[in-house]
CSV table of C-alpha atoms and ligand atoms in Angstrom, one decimal:
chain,number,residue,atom,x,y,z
A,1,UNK,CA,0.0,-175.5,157.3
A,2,UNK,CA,3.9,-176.1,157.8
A,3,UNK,CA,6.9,-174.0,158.5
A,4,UNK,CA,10.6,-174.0,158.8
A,5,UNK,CA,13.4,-171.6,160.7
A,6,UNK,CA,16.3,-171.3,158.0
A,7,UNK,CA,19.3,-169.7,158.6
A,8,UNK,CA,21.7,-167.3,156.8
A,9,UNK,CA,25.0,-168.5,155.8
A,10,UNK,CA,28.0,-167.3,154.6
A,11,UNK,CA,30.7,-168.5,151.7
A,12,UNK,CA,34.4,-168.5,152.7
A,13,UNK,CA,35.1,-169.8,149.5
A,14,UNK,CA,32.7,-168.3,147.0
A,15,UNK,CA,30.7,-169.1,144.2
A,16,UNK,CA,30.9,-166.8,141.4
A,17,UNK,CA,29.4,-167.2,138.0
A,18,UNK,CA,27.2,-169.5,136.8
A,19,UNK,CA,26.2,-172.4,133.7
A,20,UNK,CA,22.5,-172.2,132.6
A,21,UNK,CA,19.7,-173.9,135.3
A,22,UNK,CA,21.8,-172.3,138.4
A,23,UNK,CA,24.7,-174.7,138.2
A,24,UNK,CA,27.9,-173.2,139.7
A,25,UNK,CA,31.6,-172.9,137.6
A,26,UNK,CA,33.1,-173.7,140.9
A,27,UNK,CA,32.2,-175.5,144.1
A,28,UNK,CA,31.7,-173.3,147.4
A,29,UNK,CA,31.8,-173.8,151.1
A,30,UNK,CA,30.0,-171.7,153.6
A,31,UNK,CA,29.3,-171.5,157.3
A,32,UNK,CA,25.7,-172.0,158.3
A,33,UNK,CA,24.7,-168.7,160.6
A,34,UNK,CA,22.6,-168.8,163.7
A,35,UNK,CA,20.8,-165.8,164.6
A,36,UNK,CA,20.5,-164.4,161.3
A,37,UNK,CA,17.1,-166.4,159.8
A,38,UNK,CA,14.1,-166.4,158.1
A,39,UNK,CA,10.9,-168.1,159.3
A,40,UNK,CA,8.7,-169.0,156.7
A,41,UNK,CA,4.4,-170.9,156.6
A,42,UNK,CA,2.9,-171.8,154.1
A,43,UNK,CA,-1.0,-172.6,154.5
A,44,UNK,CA,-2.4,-174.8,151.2
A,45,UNK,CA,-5.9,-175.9,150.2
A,46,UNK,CA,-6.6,-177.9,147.0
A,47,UNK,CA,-7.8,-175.7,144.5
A,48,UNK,CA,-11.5,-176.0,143.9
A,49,UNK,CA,-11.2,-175.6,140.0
A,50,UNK,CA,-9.0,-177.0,137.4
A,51,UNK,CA,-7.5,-173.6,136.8
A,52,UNK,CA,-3.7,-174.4,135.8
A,53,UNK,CA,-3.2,-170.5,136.9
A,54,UNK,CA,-0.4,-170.6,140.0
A,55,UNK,CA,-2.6,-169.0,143.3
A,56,UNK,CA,-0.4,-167.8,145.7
A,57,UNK,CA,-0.1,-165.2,148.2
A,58,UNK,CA,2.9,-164.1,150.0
A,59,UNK,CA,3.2,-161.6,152.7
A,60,UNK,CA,6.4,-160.5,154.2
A,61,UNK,CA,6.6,-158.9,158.1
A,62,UNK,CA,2.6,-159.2,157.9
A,63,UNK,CA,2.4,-157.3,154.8
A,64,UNK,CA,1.3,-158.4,151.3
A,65,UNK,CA,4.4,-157.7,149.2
A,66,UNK,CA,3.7,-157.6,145.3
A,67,UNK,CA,7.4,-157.4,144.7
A,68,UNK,CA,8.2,-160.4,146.4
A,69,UNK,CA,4.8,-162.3,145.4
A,70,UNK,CA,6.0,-162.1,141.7
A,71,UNK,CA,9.3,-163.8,142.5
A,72,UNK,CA,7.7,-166.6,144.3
A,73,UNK,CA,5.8,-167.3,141.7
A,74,UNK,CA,8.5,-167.4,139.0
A,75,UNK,CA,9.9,-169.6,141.5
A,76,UNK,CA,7.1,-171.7,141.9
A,77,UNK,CA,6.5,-172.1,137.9
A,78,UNK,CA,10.3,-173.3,137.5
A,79,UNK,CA,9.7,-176.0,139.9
A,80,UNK,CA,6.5,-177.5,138.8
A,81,UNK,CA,8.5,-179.9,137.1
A,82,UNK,CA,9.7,-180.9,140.0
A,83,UNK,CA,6.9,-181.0,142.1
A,84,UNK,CA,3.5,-181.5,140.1
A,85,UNK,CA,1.2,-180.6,142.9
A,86,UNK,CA,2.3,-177.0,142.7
A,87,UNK,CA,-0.1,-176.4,140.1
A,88,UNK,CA,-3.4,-178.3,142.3
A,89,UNK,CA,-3.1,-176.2,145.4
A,90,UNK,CA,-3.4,-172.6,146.7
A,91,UNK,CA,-1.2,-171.1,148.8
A,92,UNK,CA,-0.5,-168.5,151.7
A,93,UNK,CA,2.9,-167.6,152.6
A,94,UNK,CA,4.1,-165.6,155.2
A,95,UNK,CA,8.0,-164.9,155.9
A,96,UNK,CA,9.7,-163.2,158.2
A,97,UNK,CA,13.7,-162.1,159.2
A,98,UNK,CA,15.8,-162.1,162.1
A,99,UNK,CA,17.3,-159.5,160.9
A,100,UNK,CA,16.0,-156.1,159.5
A,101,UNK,CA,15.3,-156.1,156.1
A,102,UNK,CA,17.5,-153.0,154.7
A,103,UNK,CA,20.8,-153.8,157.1
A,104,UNK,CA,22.8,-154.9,153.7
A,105,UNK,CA,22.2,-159.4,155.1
A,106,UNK,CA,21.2,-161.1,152.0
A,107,UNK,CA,18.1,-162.8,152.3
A,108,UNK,CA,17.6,-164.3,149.7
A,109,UNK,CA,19.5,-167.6,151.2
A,110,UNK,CA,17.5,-167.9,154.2
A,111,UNK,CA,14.0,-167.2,152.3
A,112,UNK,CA,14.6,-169.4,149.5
A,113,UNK,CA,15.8,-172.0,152.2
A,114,UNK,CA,13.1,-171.8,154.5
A,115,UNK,CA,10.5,-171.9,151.8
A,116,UNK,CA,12.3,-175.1,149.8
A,117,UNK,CA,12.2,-177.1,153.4
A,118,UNK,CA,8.3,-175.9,153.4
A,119,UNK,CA,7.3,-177.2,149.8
A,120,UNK,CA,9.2,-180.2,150.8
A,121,UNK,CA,7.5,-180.9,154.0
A,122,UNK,CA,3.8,-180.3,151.9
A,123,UNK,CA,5.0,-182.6,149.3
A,124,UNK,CA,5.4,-185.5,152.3
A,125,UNK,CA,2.2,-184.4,152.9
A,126,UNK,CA,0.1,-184.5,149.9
A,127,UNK,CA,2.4,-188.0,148.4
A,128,UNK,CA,1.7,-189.3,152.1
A,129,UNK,CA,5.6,-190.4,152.0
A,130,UNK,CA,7.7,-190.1,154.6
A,131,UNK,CA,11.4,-189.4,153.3
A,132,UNK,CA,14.7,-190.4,155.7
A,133,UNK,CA,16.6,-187.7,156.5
A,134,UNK,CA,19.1,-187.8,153.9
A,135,UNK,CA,16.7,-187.5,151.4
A,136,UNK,CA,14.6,-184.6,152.5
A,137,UNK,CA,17.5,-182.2,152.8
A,138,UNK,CA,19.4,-183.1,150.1
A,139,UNK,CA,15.8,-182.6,148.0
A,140,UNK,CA,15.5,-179.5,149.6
A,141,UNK,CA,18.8,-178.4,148.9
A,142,UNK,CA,18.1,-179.4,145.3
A,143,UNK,CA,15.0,-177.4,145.6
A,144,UNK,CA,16.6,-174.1,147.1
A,145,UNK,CA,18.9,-173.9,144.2
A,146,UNK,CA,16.9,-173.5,141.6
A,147,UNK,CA,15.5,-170.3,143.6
A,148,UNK,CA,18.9,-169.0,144.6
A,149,UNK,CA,22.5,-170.9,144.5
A,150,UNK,CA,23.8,-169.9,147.8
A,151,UNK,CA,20.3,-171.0,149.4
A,152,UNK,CA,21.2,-174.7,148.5
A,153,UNK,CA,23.8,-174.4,151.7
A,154,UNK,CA,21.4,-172.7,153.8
A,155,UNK,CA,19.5,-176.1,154.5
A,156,UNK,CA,22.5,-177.5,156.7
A,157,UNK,CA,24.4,-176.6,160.0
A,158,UNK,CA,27.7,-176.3,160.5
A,159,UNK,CA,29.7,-175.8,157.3
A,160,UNK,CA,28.0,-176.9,153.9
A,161,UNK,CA,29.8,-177.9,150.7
A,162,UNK,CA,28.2,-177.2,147.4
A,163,UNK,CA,29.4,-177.8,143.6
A,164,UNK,CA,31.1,-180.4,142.3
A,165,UNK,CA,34.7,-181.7,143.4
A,166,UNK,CA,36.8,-184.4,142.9
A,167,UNK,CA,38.0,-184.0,146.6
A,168,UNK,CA,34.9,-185.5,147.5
A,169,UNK,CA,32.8,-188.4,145.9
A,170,UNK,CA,29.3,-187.3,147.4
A,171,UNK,CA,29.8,-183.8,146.2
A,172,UNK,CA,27.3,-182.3,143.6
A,173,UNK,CA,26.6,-179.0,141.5
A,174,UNK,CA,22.9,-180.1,141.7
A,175,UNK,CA,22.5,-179.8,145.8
A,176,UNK,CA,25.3,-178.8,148.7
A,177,UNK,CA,25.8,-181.7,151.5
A,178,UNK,CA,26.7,-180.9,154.7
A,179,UNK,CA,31.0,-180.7,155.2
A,180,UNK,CA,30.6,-181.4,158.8
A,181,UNK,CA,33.5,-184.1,159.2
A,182,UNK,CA,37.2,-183.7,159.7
A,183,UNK,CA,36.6,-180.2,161.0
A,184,UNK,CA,39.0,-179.1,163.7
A,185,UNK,CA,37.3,-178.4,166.9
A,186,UNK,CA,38.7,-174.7,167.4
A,187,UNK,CA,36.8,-174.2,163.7
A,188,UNK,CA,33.7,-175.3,165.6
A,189,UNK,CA,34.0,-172.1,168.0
A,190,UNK,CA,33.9,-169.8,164.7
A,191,UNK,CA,31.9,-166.6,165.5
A,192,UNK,CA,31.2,-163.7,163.1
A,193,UNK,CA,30.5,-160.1,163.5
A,194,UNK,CA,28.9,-158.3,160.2
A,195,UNK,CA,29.8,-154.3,160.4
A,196,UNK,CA,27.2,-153.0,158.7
A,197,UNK,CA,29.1,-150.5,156.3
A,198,UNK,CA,25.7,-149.8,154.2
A,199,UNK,CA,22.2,-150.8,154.7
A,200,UNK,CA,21.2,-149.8,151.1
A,201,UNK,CA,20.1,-152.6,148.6
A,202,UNK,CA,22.5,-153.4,146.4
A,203,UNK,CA,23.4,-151.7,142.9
A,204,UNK,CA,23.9,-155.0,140.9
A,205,UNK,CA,22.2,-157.9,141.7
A,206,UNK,CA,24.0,-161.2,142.0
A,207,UNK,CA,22.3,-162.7,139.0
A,208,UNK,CA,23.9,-159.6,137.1
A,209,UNK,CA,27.1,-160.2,138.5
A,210,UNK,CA,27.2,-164.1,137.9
A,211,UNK,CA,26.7,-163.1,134.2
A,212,UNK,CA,29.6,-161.1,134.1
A,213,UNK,CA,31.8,-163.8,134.7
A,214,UNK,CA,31.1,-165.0,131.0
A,215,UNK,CA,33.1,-162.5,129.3
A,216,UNK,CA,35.5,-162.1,131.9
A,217,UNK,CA,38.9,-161.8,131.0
A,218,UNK,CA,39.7,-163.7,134.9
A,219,UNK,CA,36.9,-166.0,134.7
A,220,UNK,CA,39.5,-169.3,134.3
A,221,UNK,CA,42.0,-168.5,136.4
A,222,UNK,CA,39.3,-167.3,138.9
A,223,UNK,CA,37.4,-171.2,138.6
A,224,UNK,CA,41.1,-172.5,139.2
A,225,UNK,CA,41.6,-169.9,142.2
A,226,UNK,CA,38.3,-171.7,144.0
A,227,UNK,CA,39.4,-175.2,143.5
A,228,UNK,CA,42.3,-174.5,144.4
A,229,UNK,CA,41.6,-172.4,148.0
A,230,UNK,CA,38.5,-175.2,148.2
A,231,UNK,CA,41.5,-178.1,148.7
A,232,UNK,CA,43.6,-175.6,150.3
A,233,UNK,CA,40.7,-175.2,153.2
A,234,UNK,CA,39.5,-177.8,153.6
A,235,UNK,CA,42.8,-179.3,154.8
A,236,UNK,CA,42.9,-175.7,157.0
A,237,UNK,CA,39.4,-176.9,158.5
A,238,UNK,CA,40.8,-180.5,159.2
A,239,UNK,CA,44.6,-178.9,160.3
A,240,UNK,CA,43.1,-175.8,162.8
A,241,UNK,CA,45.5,-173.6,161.6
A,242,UNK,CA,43.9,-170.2,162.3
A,243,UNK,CA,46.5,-168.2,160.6
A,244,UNK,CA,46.1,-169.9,156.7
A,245,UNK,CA,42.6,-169.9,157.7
A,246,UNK,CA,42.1,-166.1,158.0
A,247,UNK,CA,45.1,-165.6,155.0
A,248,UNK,CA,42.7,-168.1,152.8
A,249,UNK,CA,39.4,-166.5,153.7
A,250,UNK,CA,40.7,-163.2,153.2
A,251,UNK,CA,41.9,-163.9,149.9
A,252,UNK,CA,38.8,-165.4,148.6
A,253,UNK,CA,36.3,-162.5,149.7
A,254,UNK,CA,39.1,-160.0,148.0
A,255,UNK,CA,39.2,-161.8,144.4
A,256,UNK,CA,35.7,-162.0,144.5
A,257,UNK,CA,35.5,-158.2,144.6
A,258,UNK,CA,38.6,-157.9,142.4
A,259,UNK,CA,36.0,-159.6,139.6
A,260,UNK,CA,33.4,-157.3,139.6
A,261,UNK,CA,36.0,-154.3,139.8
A,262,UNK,CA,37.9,-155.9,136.7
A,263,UNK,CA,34.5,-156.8,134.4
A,264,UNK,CA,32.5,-155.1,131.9
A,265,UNK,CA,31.5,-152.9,133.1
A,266,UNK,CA,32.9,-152.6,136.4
A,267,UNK,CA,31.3,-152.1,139.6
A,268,UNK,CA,32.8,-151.7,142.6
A,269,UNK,CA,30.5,-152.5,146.2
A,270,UNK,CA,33.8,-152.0,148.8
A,271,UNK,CA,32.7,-148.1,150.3
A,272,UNK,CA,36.0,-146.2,151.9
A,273,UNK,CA,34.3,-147.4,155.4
A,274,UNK,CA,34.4,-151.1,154.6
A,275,UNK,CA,38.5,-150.4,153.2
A,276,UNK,CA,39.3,-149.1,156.7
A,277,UNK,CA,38.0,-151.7,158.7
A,278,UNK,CA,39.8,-154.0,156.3
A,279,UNK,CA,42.8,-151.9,157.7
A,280,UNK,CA,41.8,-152.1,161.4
A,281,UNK,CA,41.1,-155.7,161.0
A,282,UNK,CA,44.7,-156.6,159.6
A,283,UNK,CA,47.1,-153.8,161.8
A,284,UNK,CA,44.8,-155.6,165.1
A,285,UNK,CA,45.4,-158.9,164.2
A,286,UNK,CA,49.2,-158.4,163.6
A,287,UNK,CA,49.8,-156.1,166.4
A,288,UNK,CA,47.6,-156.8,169.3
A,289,UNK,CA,47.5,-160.6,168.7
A,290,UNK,CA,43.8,-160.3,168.1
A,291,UNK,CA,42.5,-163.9,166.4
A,292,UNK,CA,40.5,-162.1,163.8
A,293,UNK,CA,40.1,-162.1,160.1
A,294,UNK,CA,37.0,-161.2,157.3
A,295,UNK,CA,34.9,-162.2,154.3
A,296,UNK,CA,32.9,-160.1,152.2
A,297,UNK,CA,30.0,-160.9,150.6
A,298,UNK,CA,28.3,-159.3,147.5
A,299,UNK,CA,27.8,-155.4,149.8
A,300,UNK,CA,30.1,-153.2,151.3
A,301,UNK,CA,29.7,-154.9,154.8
A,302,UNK,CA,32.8,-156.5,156.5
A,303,UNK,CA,31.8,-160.0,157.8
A,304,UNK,CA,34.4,-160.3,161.0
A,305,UNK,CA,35.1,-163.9,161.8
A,306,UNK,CA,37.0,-164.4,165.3
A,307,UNK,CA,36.4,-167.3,167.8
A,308,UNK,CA,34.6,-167.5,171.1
A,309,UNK,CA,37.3,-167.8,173.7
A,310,UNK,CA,38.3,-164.1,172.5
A,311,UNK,CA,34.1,-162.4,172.6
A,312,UNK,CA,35.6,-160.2,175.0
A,313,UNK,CA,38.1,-158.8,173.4
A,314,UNK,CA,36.8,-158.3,169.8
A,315,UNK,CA,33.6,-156.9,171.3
A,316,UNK,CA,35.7,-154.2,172.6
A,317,UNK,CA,37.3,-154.0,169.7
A,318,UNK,CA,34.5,-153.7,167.7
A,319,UNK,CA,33.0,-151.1,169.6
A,320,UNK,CA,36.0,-148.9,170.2
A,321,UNK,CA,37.6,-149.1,167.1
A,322,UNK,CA,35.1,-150.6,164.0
A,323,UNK,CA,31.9,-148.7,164.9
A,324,UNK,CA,33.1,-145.3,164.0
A,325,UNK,CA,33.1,-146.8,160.2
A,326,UNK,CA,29.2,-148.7,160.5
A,327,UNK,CA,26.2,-146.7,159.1
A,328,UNK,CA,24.5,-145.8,162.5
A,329,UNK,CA,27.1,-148.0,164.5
A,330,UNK,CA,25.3,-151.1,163.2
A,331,UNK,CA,26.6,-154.7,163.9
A,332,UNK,CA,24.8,-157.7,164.0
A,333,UNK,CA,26.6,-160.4,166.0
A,334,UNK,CA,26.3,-164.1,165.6
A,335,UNK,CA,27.8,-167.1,164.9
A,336,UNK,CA,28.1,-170.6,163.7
A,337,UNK,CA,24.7,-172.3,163.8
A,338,UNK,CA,23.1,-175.8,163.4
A,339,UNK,CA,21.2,-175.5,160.9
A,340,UNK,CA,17.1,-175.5,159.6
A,341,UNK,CA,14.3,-176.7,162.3
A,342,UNK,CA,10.9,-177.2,161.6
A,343,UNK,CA,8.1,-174.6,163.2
A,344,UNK,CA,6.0,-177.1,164.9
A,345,UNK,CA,2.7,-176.4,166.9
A,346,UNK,CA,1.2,-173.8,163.7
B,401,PMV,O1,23.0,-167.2,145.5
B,401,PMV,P1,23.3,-165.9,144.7
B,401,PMV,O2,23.0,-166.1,143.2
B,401,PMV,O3,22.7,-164.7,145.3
B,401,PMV,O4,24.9,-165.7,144.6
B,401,PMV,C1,25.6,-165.5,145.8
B,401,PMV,C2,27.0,-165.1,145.5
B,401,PMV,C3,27.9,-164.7,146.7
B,401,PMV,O5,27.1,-164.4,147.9
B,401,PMV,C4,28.7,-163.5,146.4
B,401,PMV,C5,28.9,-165.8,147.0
B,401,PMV,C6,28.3,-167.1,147.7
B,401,PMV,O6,28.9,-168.1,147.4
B,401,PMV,O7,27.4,-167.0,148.4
């Protein structure tokens, strides 16, 4: 049996739309979360017939999920070219979050993650290899993107690159690598608040939304927009200037929701709630000197990112002024983490 810890993480410049075999138009970076994980085992057993047929069982929160059972295994058929063995073993998963399952966090970064770093680990196992370090996690990177592309970052700490660039050499659309150098140390303080607007699933899934981007009238000038802010950050990250770091996030999580407002057809996840926080977040920042600023992911929740030495401060702030526009006065606090760990002792 193995098992790995994976966190959540979150793109401040986003990847949106998508060539065939979940290879991104545009190259994204995200910041690895800390609290917000999944924990993932996996027990296997070599099968004791020749039965091609994939055997798996999965259970989420202690429960057999079909739902989730039949996704695994799509996932698990796509990457028996990758890993042979899939097809000669049995196995029992059983996943769990951090965080509750309906409070509007995708998951599907820290599941995919946790379970990639798992099939990884069994693969060292059953080869009787031991990879270097490099290796594994930029495998399991490899591995977690073919399940979901945003759970290729999930497998680092710290901040996590992934797509090709010309900015950097080592950078590829096939895995994310860690973007852990020239990073100003006030970055390194990041902390982020999500306001839970709306707990419900979402309407349109992310693999609908990444297919909108074909026909989409934007969809150049959008690709350009994310190279673009990707140089324009990263010299923010290197610089520690907080103020073109909150304008550049800002305007990333905003044209990301100004694509699926302007496709075919249009959608449009932002709720009134998550609008007026916007507001609150912006008139705070300008007028009470508040360090604070947001991304937005594919939901109607406001991500708030704002930095340790001011906890205090945005707590209160958060609680007198944000909570009034959370479903049930839901937040979930956390903030910038280090990354997977292997369960050990299972
Ligand atoms: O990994 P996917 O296919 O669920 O797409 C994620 C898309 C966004 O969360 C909106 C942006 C991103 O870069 O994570």
């Amino acid at each position: 049996m193995v098992g790995w810890k994976a966190p959540s993480n979150i793109a401040l410049v986003k990847y949106w739309g998508k060539k065939t075999g979940q290879i991104p138009q545009n190259p994204s970076l995200s910041l690895t979360l800390s609290d917000a994980y999944t924990e993932t085992t996996i027990a296997y057993e070599a099968k004791s017939t020749s039965d091609n047929a994939l055997q798996i069982e999965f259970y989420f929160e202690g429960k057999k999920n079909p739902k989730f059972e039949e996704k695994i295994k799509t996932y698990f058929s796509i990457l028996i070219q990758e890993l042979p063995f899939i097809s000669n073993y049995k196995f029992h998963i059983q996943s769990i979050n951090s965080f509750p399952h309906s409070s509007g966090i995708a998951s599907s970064a820290s599941s995919m993650a946790s379970i990639a770093l798992c099939l990884m680990s069994i693969y060292e196992d059953v080869e009787k290899l031991k990879l270097n370090d490099i290796e594994f996690f930029q495998r399991a990177s490899y591995l977690a993107r073919l399940g979901s592309g945003s759970a290729s970052r999930s497998v680092f700490g710290g901040f996590s690159l992934w797509g090709k660039t010309a900015l950097l050499a080592e950078s590829s659309d096939e895995f994310a690598i860690p973007y852990n150098q020239n990073i100003h140390k006030v970055f390194t303080q990041l902390r982020l608040a999500v306001l839970l607007v709306s707990a419900k699933e979402k309407e349109v899934s992310s693999s609908q939304g990444h297919a909108l981007m074909h026909q989409h009238p934007f969809a150049q000038a959008r690709f350009e927009q994310a190279n673009n802010n990707l140089e324009k950050l990263m010299a923010i990250l290197s610089s520690g200037n907080i103020n073109a770091f909150f304008e550049l996030i800002e305007n990333e999580a905003l044209s990301l929701h100004a694509m699926m407002m302007t496709s075919h057809p249009s959608f449009v996840l932002l709720k009134p709630n998550s609008l007026k926080i916007i507001e609150l977040i912006r008139l705070n920042r300008r007028e009470k000197s508040l360090e604070i600023g947001f991304t937005i992911d594919a939901g109607a929740n406001i991500h708030l990112l704002y930095f340790e030495d001011q906890k205090k401060a945005v707590h209160e702030f958060i609680r007198n002024e944000l909570l009034p526009f959370c479903e049930d006065k839901l937040w979930i606090d956390d903030k910038l983490g280090h990354g997977p760990t292997r369960i050990e002792n299972i």
